[in-house]
């Protein structure tokens, strides 16, 4: 799930509850999170579930994006030798070489949302 | 002769290529792909600008143009050469609280900033109001709103804080200078302003 999808899911499932219970706190700095946690017994079941999903999805996407450098290091050394990372050139190189890139690296690129 | 359909397609293509001047309604629906297109491609020859310089430009403009809101000139930032986007983020009335309806847009901005094409870059996020309400209040509000956007990008969507700075431009930089009270002027602008030092931890 992309960050945009996670944000949209949160808005769709929790928007009414946020406006009802937490309309005076902002999204950032964990403030909305703290407020929603405090009201967790009052929010709708759908919001409770999708709120958890959105949080997990954001964490997973972030972890996948961070993992690429390490997971794909052997592939980049083999397939994109001497390339200095800049402006997405390493990713373009790996995407062009998809058929010979390792399964782990290909999976990381997919999970990062870069395909 | 170009068929109407081709011309329409061309117009759509041109609109997509210049997100900075896309009308407000289309901006709300900017996809992360369009945001990426808008923010990539910073040229070596582009002017350099800092958050501090922008703030002084606003202060100077306010001091030199004390006139009535409807007739005084809009501040020209002269940053057309920088990659940039205009987005409509919905805030609660007179407040910096971001409406849930804009969470998806914030996520789309984060998706673009997390793309390896933009990994190595820094951005300035500006807040802008229309000329309704007191000028000083609008300046404070626009700073609080730009801060709220940066805070959400950093703390919810994991964008590296060293890549972002927030600047409130108040009501000084109008998108439509002929209609200073038009809500189209309420917007968040994002400029790509420079590279991070190489090999800095990138997220």
mmCIF file of C-alpha atoms in Angstrom:
data_model
loop_
_atom_site.group_PDB
_atom_site.id
_atom_site.type_symbol
_atom_site.label_atom_id
_atom_site.label_comp_id
_atom_site.label_asym_id
_atom_site.label_seq_id
_atom_site.Cartn_x
_atom_site.Cartn_y
_atom_site.Cartn_z
ATOM 1 C CA UNK A 1 0.000 0.000 0.000
ATOM 2 C CA UNK A 2 1.373 3.438 -0.939
ATOM 3 C CA UNK A 3 1.524 6.321 1.536
ATOM 4 C CA UNK A 4 -1.257 7.993 -0.474
ATOM 5 C CA UNK A 5 -3.454 4.897 -0.143
ATOM 6 C CA UNK A 6 -2.733 4.652 3.589
ATOM 7 C CA UNK A 7 -3.644 8.327 4.057
ATOM 8 C CA UNK A 8 -6.812 7.937 1.992
ATOM 9 C CA UNK A 9 -7.812 4.802 3.925
ATOM 10 C CA UNK A 10 -7.400 6.630 7.220
ATOM 11 C CA UNK A 11 -9.482 9.534 5.925
ATOM 12 C CA UNK A 12 -12.207 7.265 4.560
ATOM 13 C CA UNK A 13 -12.598 4.987 7.566
ATOM 14 C CA UNK A 14 -11.732 7.397 10.380
ATOM 15 C CA UNK A 15 -12.561 10.849 8.967
ATOM 16 C CA UNK A 16 -15.954 11.088 10.722
ATOM 17 C CA UNK A 17 -14.504 9.844 14.035
ATOM 18 C CA UNK A 18 -11.538 12.213 13.788
ATOM 19 C CA UNK A 19 -13.880 15.136 13.137
ATOM 20 C CA UNK A 20 -16.053 14.044 16.043
ATOM 21 C CA UNK A 21 -13.486 13.166 18.717
ATOM 22 C CA UNK A 22 -10.148 14.675 17.703
ATOM 23 C CA UNK A 23 -10.962 17.722 15.592
ATOM 24 C CA UNK A 24 -8.604 19.978 17.550
ATOM 25 C CA UNK A 25 -5.397 17.990 17.192
ATOM 26 C CA UNK A 26 -3.204 17.757 14.134
ATOM 27 C CA UNK A 27 -2.034 14.705 12.229
ATOM 28 C CA UNK A 28 1.662 15.166 13.030
ATOM 29 C CA UNK A 29 3.806 14.646 16.149
ATOM 30 C CA UNK A 30 1.762 11.654 17.276
ATOM 31 C CA UNK A 31 -1.009 13.948 18.515
ATOM 32 C CA UNK A 32 -3.792 12.414 16.450
ATOM 33 C CA UNK A 33 -2.533 8.983 17.383
ATOM 34 C CA UNK A 34 -2.629 9.801 21.107
ATOM 35 C CA UNK A 35 -6.109 11.309 20.831
ATOM 36 C CA UNK A 36 -7.480 8.373 18.843
ATOM 37 C CA UNK A 37 -5.914 5.892 21.274
ATOM 38 C CA UNK A 38 -7.686 7.706 24.092
ATOM 39 C CA UNK A 39 -11.022 7.403 22.298
ATOM 40 C CA UNK A 40 -10.451 3.919 20.949
ATOM 41 C CA UNK A 41 -13.537 2.508 22.657
ATOM 42 C CA UNK A 42 -15.740 5.124 21.046
ATOM 43 C CA UNK A 43 -14.536 4.987 17.433
ATOM 44 C CA UNK A 44 -16.231 2.754 14.897
ATOM 45 C CA UNK A 45 -15.004 -0.819 14.467
ATOM 46 C CA UNK A 46 -14.125 -0.072 10.848
ATOM 47 C CA UNK A 47 -11.981 2.865 11.892
ATOM 48 C CA UNK A 48 -10.264 0.832 14.602
ATOM 49 C CA UNK A 49 -9.332 -1.886 12.103
ATOM 50 C CA UNK A 50 -8.321 0.397 9.218
ATOM 51 C CA UNK A 51 -6.386 2.688 11.511
ATOM 52 C CA UNK A 52 -4.194 -0.263 12.470
ATOM 53 C CA UNK A 53 -3.905 -1.300 8.813
ATOM 54 C CA UNK A 54 -2.829 2.175 7.706
ATOM 55 C CA UNK A 55 -0.211 2.380 10.463
ATOM 56 C CA UNK A 56 1.199 -1.054 9.631
ATOM 57 C CA UNK A 57 1.210 -0.328 5.896
ATOM 58 C CA UNK A 58 3.163 2.890 6.357
ATOM 59 C CA UNK A 59 5.725 1.102 8.542
ATOM 60 C CA UNK A 60 6.048 -1.757 6.038
ATOM 61 C CA UNK A 61 6.449 0.561 3.066
ATOM 62 C CA UNK A 62 9.078 2.552 4.927
ATOM 63 C CA UNK A 63 10.989 -0.594 5.934
ATOM 64 C CA UNK A 64 10.900 -1.949 2.363
ATOM 65 C CA UNK A 65 12.220 1.334 0.967
ATOM 66 C CA UNK A 66 15.016 1.431 3.547
ATOM 67 C CA UNK A 67 15.943 -2.207 2.922
ATOM 68 C CA UNK A 68 16.678 -1.873 -0.791
ATOM 69 C CA UNK A 69 20.192 -0.528 -0.442
ATOM 70 C CA UNK A 70 21.268 -3.560 1.576
ATOM 71 C CA UNK A 71 19.101 -6.255 -0.006
ATOM 72 C CA UNK A 72 20.106 -5.166 -3.510
ATOM 73 C CA UNK A 73 23.783 -4.418 -2.835
ATOM 74 C CA UNK A 74 25.093 -7.595 -4.529
ATOM 75 C CA UNK A 75 22.783 -7.001 -7.510
ATOM 76 C CA UNK A 76 23.891 -3.392 -7.936
ATOM 77 C CA UNK A 77 27.565 -4.375 -7.687
ATOM 78 C CA UNK A 78 27.038 -7.074 -10.314
ATOM 79 C CA UNK A 79 24.646 -5.323 -12.689
ATOM 80 C CA UNK A 80 25.350 -1.617 -12.221
ATOM 81 C CA UNK A 81 29.110 -1.531 -11.491
ATOM 82 C CA UNK A 82 30.679 1.796 -10.619
ATOM 83 C CA UNK A 83 27.386 3.668 -10.689
ATOM 84 C CA UNK A 84 27.230 6.561 -8.214
ATOM 85 C CA UNK A 85 23.699 6.700 -6.779
ATOM 86 C CA UNK A 86 21.972 9.851 -8.026
ATOM 87 C CA UNK A 87 18.487 10.816 -9.147
ATOM 88 C CA UNK A 88 17.230 7.230 -9.158
ATOM 89 C CA UNK A 89 19.833 5.886 -11.600
ATOM 90 C CA UNK A 90 20.473 2.729 -9.527
ATOM 91 C CA UNK A 91 16.789 1.903 -9.452
ATOM 92 C CA UNK A 92 16.506 2.437 -13.229
ATOM 93 C CA UNK A 93 19.460 0.111 -13.722
ATOM 94 C CA UNK A 94 17.902 -2.573 -11.492
ATOM 95 C CA UNK A 95 14.500 -2.186 -13.153
ATOM 96 C CA UNK A 96 16.048 -2.624 -16.605
ATOM 97 C CA UNK A 97 17.797 -5.749 -15.384
ATOM 98 C CA UNK A 98 14.684 -7.149 -13.654
ATOM 99 C CA UNK A 99 14.964 -10.566 -15.343
ATOM 100 C CA UNK A 100 18.448 -11.197 -13.931
ATOM 101 C CA UNK A 101 18.018 -9.402 -10.597
ATOM 102 C CA UNK A 102 17.783 -11.670 -7.520
ATOM 103 C CA UNK A 103 14.312 -12.595 -6.273
ATOM 104 C CA UNK A 104 14.938 -10.883 -2.926
ATOM 105 C CA UNK A 105 15.942 -7.616 -4.561
ATOM 106 C CA UNK A 106 13.013 -7.739 -6.985
ATOM 107 C CA UNK A 107 10.655 -8.368 -4.063
ATOM 108 C CA UNK A 108 12.125 -5.441 -2.124
ATOM 109 C CA UNK A 109 11.645 -3.123 -5.134
ATOM 110 C CA UNK A 110 8.038 -4.263 -5.461
ATOM 111 C CA UNK A 111 7.321 -3.849 -1.740
ATOM 112 C CA UNK A 112 8.881 -0.389 -1.828
ATOM 113 C CA UNK A 113 6.361 0.625 -4.505
ATOM 114 C CA UNK A 114 9.088 1.459 -7.006
ATOM 115 C CA UNK A 115 7.898 -0.710 -9.894
ATOM 116 C CA UNK B 1 -5.118 19.653 -39.463
ATOM 117 C CA UNK B 2 -5.162 18.664 -35.829
ATOM 118 C CA UNK B 3 -8.326 16.907 -34.756
ATOM 119 C CA UNK B 4 -10.127 18.288 -31.696
ATOM 120 C CA UNK B 5 -9.324 15.040 -29.912
ATOM 121 C CA UNK B 6 -5.589 15.398 -30.524
ATOM 122 C CA UNK B 7 -5.690 18.991 -29.371
ATOM 123 C CA UNK B 8 -7.538 17.951 -26.231
ATOM 124 C CA UNK B 9 -4.950 15.266 -25.567
ATOM 125 C CA UNK B 10 -2.182 17.810 -26.133
ATOM 126 C CA UNK B 11 -3.830 20.245 -23.759
ATOM 127 C CA UNK B 12 -4.078 17.509 -21.139
ATOM 128 C CA UNK B 13 -0.421 16.659 -21.680
ATOM 129 C CA UNK B 14 0.617 20.298 -21.296
ATOM 130 C CA UNK B 15 -1.498 20.655 -18.170
ATOM 131 C CA UNK B 16 0.140 17.575 -16.676
ATOM 132 C CA UNK B 17 3.610 18.897 -17.496
ATOM 133 C CA UNK B 18 3.014 22.223 -15.731
ATOM 134 C CA UNK B 19 1.419 21.332 -12.395
ATOM 135 C CA UNK B 20 2.391 24.727 -10.980
ATOM 136 C CA UNK B 21 -0.372 26.432 -12.954
ATOM 137 C CA UNK B 22 -2.990 23.686 -12.939
ATOM 138 C CA UNK B 23 -6.324 24.971 -11.614
ATOM 139 C CA UNK B 24 -7.201 24.316 -8.002
ATOM 140 C CA UNK B 25 -9.710 21.558 -8.628
ATOM 141 C CA UNK B 26 -7.210 19.482 -10.574
ATOM 142 C CA UNK B 27 -4.555 20.057 -7.920
ATOM 143 C CA UNK B 28 -6.479 18.217 -5.229
ATOM 144 C CA UNK B 29 -6.312 15.162 -7.425
ATOM 145 C CA UNK B 30 -2.567 15.342 -8.139
ATOM 146 C CA UNK B 31 -1.193 11.815 -8.154
ATOM 147 C CA UNK B 32 2.222 10.965 -6.725
ATOM 148 C CA UNK B 33 3.386 10.549 -10.339
ATOM 149 C CA UNK B 34 2.358 14.107 -11.187
ATOM 150 C CA UNK B 35 3.939 15.388 -7.982
ATOM 151 C CA UNK B 36 7.154 13.560 -8.882
ATOM 152 C CA UNK B 37 7.104 15.126 -12.369
ATOM 153 C CA UNK B 38 6.567 18.553 -10.832
ATOM 154 C CA UNK B 39 9.386 18.252 -8.307
ATOM 155 C CA UNK B 40 12.093 16.491 -10.320
ATOM 156 C CA UNK B 41 14.725 17.943 -12.603
ATOM 157 C CA UNK B 42 16.336 20.719 -10.536
ATOM 158 C CA UNK B 43 18.812 22.400 -12.887
ATOM 159 C CA UNK B 44 22.337 23.332 -11.842
ATOM 160 C CA UNK B 45 21.577 26.792 -13.219
ATOM 161 C CA UNK B 46 18.460 27.331 -11.134
ATOM 162 C CA UNK B 47 18.624 30.172 -8.580
ATOM 163 C CA UNK B 48 19.416 29.197 -4.998
ATOM 164 C CA UNK B 49 16.956 30.189 -2.306
ATOM 165 C CA UNK B 50 16.802 29.617 1.436
ATOM 166 C CA UNK B 51 13.886 29.683 3.850
ATOM 167 C CA UNK B 52 15.476 32.693 5.538
ATOM 168 C CA UNK B 53 15.685 34.620 2.235
ATOM 169 C CA UNK B 54 12.024 33.909 1.528
ATOM 170 C CA UNK B 55 11.036 35.185 4.974
ATOM 171 C CA UNK B 56 13.016 38.412 4.476
ATOM 172 C CA UNK B 57 11.446 38.900 1.025
ATOM 173 C CA UNK B 58 8.009 38.688 2.657
ATOM 174 C CA UNK B 59 8.965 41.103 5.466
ATOM 175 C CA UNK B 60 10.444 43.610 2.982
ATOM 176 C CA UNK B 61 7.418 43.343 0.699
ATOM 177 C CA UNK B 62 5.046 43.926 3.617
ATOM 178 C CA UNK B 63 7.032 46.946 4.791
ATOM 179 C CA UNK B 64 7.272 48.483 1.321
ATOM 180 C CA UNK B 65 3.650 47.820 0.324
ATOM 181 C CA UNK B 66 1.453 48.914 3.216
ATOM 182 C CA UNK B 67 -1.450 49.690 0.859
ATOM 183 C CA UNK B 68 -4.916 48.251 0.674
ATOM 184 C CA UNK B 69 -5.084 44.476 0.138
ATOM 185 C CA UNK B 70 -7.109 44.597 -3.072
ATOM 186 C CA UNK B 71 -4.788 46.998 -4.896
ATOM 187 C CA UNK B 72 -1.239 46.434 -3.660
ATOM 188 C CA UNK B 73 1.076 44.307 -5.830
ATOM 189 C CA UNK B 74 1.613 40.599 -5.251
ATOM 190 C CA UNK B 75 5.157 39.587 -4.306
ATOM 191 C CA UNK B 76 6.976 37.985 -7.251
ATOM 192 C CA UNK B 77 9.308 35.298 -5.885
ATOM 193 C CA UNK B 78 10.996 34.808 -9.283
ATOM 194 C CA UNK B 79 11.403 31.100 -8.623
ATOM 195 C CA UNK B 80 9.840 29.906 -11.868
ATOM 196 C CA UNK B 81 12.992 27.981 -12.735
ATOM 197 C CA UNK B 82 12.683 25.745 -9.673
ATOM 198 C CA UNK B 83 10.739 22.479 -9.912
ATOM 199 C CA UNK B 84 7.526 23.112 -7.984
ATOM 200 C CA UNK B 85 3.930 22.126 -7.338
ATOM 201 C CA UNK B 86 0.860 23.889 -5.980
ATOM 202 C CA UNK B 87 -1.437 21.681 -3.900
ATOM 203 C CA UNK B 88 -4.674 22.401 -2.142
ATOM 204 C CA UNK B 89 -4.554 21.023 1.384
ATOM 205 C CA UNK B 90 -7.814 21.462 3.289
ATOM 206 C CA UNK B 91 -7.407 23.017 6.737
ATOM 207 C CA UNK B 92 -10.040 23.717 9.349
ATOM 208 C CA UNK B 93 -11.313 27.275 9.053
ATOM 209 C CA UNK B 94 -8.803 29.760 10.467
ATOM 210 C CA UNK B 95 -6.692 26.924 11.874
ATOM 211 C CA UNK B 96 -3.649 24.825 10.972
ATOM 212 C CA UNK B 97 -5.470 21.533 11.595
ATOM 213 C CA UNK B 98 -5.353 19.452 8.418
ATOM 214 C CA UNK B 99 -8.729 18.011 7.404
ATOM 215 C CA UNK B 100 -8.817 14.201 7.032
ATOM 216 C CA UNK B 101 -9.863 14.720 3.385
ATOM 217 C CA UNK B 102 -6.281 15.837 2.663
ATOM 218 C CA UNK B 103 -4.469 12.898 4.300
ATOM 219 C CA UNK B 104 -4.346 11.102 0.945
ATOM 220 C CA UNK B 105 -2.758 14.130 -0.740
ATOM 221 C CA UNK B 106 -0.118 14.315 2.002
ATOM 222 C CA UNK B 107 0.589 10.626 1.444
ATOM 223 C CA UNK B 108 0.954 11.243 -2.307
ATOM 224 C CA UNK B 109 3.513 13.984 -1.601
ATOM 225 C CA UNK B 110 5.373 11.534 0.659
ATOM 226 C CA UNK B 111 5.283 8.846 -2.049
ATOM 227 C CA UNK B 112 6.986 11.270 -4.452
ATOM 228 C CA UNK B 113 9.571 12.372 -1.879
ATOM 229 C CA UNK B 114 10.390 8.740 -1.077
ATOM 230 C CA UNK B 115 10.996 7.966 -4.754
ATOM 231 C CA UNK B 116 14.732 7.451 -5.437
ATOM 232 C CA UNK B 117 14.531 10.147 -8.145
ATOM 233 C CA UNK B 118 13.919 12.705 -5.382
ATOM 234 C CA UNK B 119 15.827 11.009 -2.516
ATOM 235 C CA UNK B 120 18.798 13.319 -2.771
ATOM 236 C CA UNK B 121 16.841 16.582 -2.692
ATOM 237 C CA UNK B 122 15.660 19.203 -0.228
ATOM 238 C CA UNK B 123 12.381 21.097 -0.409
ATOM 239 C CA UNK B 124 10.771 24.262 0.880
ATOM 240 C CA UNK B 125 7.083 23.967 1.744
ATOM 241 C CA UNK B 126 5.288 27.324 1.664
ATOM 242 C CA UNK B 127 1.859 28.223 2.993
ATOM 243 C CA UNK B 128 -0.269 30.873 1.288
ATOM 244 C CA UNK B 129 -3.607 32.479 2.157
ATOM 245 C CA UNK B 130 -5.887 34.782 0.176
ATOM 246 C CA UNK B 131 -6.231 38.424 1.303
ATOM 247 C CA UNK B 132 -9.338 37.846 3.438
ATOM 248 C CA UNK B 133 -8.609 38.717 7.084
ATOM 249 C CA UNK B 134 -5.782 40.674 8.742
ATOM 250 C CA UNK B 135 -2.432 40.509 6.977
ATOM 251 C CA UNK B 136 -0.361 39.616 10.060
ATOM 252 C CA UNK B 137 -2.826 36.914 11.079
ATOM 253 C CA UNK B 138 -2.585 35.421 7.599
ATOM 254 C CA UNK B 139 1.210 35.435 7.813
ATOM 255 C CA UNK B 140 1.145 33.506 11.120
ATOM 256 C CA UNK B 141 -1.576 31.154 9.883
ATOM 257 C CA UNK B 142 0.306 30.358 6.672
ATOM 258 C CA UNK B 143 3.457 29.554 8.671
ATOM 259 C CA UNK B 144 1.483 27.315 11.048
ATOM 260 C CA UNK B 145 -0.094 25.529 8.075
ATOM 261 C CA UNK B 146 3.220 25.009 6.285
ATOM 262 C CA UNK B 147 4.631 23.725 9.609
ATOM 263 C CA UNK B 148 1.690 21.310 9.941
ATOM 264 C CA UNK B 149 2.300 19.895 6.465
ATOM 265 C CA UNK B 150 6.010 19.400 7.158
ATOM 266 C CA UNK B 151 5.248 17.872 10.542
ATOM 267 C CA UNK B 152 2.802 15.370 9.005
ATOM 268 C CA UNK B 153 5.248 14.447 6.215
ATOM 269 C CA UNK B 154 8.016 13.877 8.764
ATOM 270 C CA UNK B 155 6.211 12.232 11.676
ATOM 271 C CA UNK B 156 3.473 10.280 9.891
ATOM 272 C CA UNK B 157 4.962 9.558 6.470
ATOM 273 C CA UNK B 158 8.629 9.250 7.473
ATOM 274 C CA UNK B 159 10.212 11.888 5.265
ATOM 275 C CA UNK B 160 13.661 12.845 6.591
ATOM 276 C CA UNK B 161 13.272 16.169 8.463
ATOM 277 C CA UNK B 162 16.580 17.519 7.139
ATOM 278 C CA UNK B 163 15.009 17.578 3.666
ATOM 279 C CA UNK B 164 12.142 19.932 4.538
ATOM 280 C CA UNK B 165 11.693 23.535 5.619
ATOM 281 C CA UNK B 166 8.403 25.365 6.108
ATOM 282 C CA UNK B 167 7.850 29.031 5.213
ATOM 283 C CA UNK B 168 4.653 31.018 5.647
ATOM 284 C CA UNK B 169 4.238 33.548 2.827
ATOM 285 C CA UNK B 170 0.989 34.953 4.213
ATOM 286 C CA UNK B 171 -1.198 36.676 1.635
ATOM 287 C CA UNK B 172 1.780 38.174 -0.198
ATOM 288 C CA UNK B 173 2.263 35.704 -3.064
ATOM 289 C CA UNK B 174 -0.986 35.376 -4.990
ATOM 290 C CA UNK B 175 -1.610 32.677 -7.549
ATOM 291 C CA UNK B 176 -4.261 34.865 -9.177
ATOM 292 C CA UNK B 177 -3.190 38.460 -8.514
ATOM 293 C CA UNK B 178 -6.263 39.805 -10.313
ATOM 294 C CA UNK B 179 -8.558 38.080 -7.804
ATOM 295 C CA UNK B 180 -6.822 38.473 -4.421
ATOM 296 C CA UNK B 181 -9.811 37.176 -2.439
ATOM 297 C CA UNK B 182 -10.247 34.034 -4.566
ATOM 298 C CA UNK B 183 -9.764 30.822 -2.525
ATOM 299 C CA UNK B 184 -7.494 29.594 -5.356
ATOM 300 C CA UNK B 185 -4.796 31.666 -3.648
ATOM 301 C CA UNK B 186 -5.006 29.485 -0.511
ATOM 302 C CA UNK B 187 -2.508 26.804 -1.276
ATOM 303 C CA UNK B 188 0.613 24.992 -0.299
ATOM 304 C CA UNK B 189 3.534 25.281 -2.683
ATOM 305 C CA UNK B 190 6.489 22.946 -2.650
ATOM 306 C CA UNK B 191 9.794 23.887 -4.295
ATOM 307 C CA UNK B 192 12.769 21.636 -4.909
ATOM 308 C CA UNK B 193 15.620 23.822 -3.670
ATOM 309 C CA UNK B 194 18.819 21.793 -3.640
ATOM 310 C CA UNK B 195 20.675 18.574 -3.090
ATOM 311 C CA UNK B 196 21.388 16.939 0.220
ATOM 312 C CA UNK B 197 25.067 16.378 0.868
ATOM 313 C CA UNK B 198 25.984 13.127 -0.941
ATOM 314 C CA UNK B 199 25.638 9.862 0.980
ATOM 315 C CA UNK B 200 23.575 11.386 3.769
ATOM 316 C CA UNK B 201 21.145 8.789 5.116
ATOM 317 C CA UNK B 202 18.232 9.065 2.705
ATOM 318 C CA UNK B 203 14.626 8.195 3.275
#
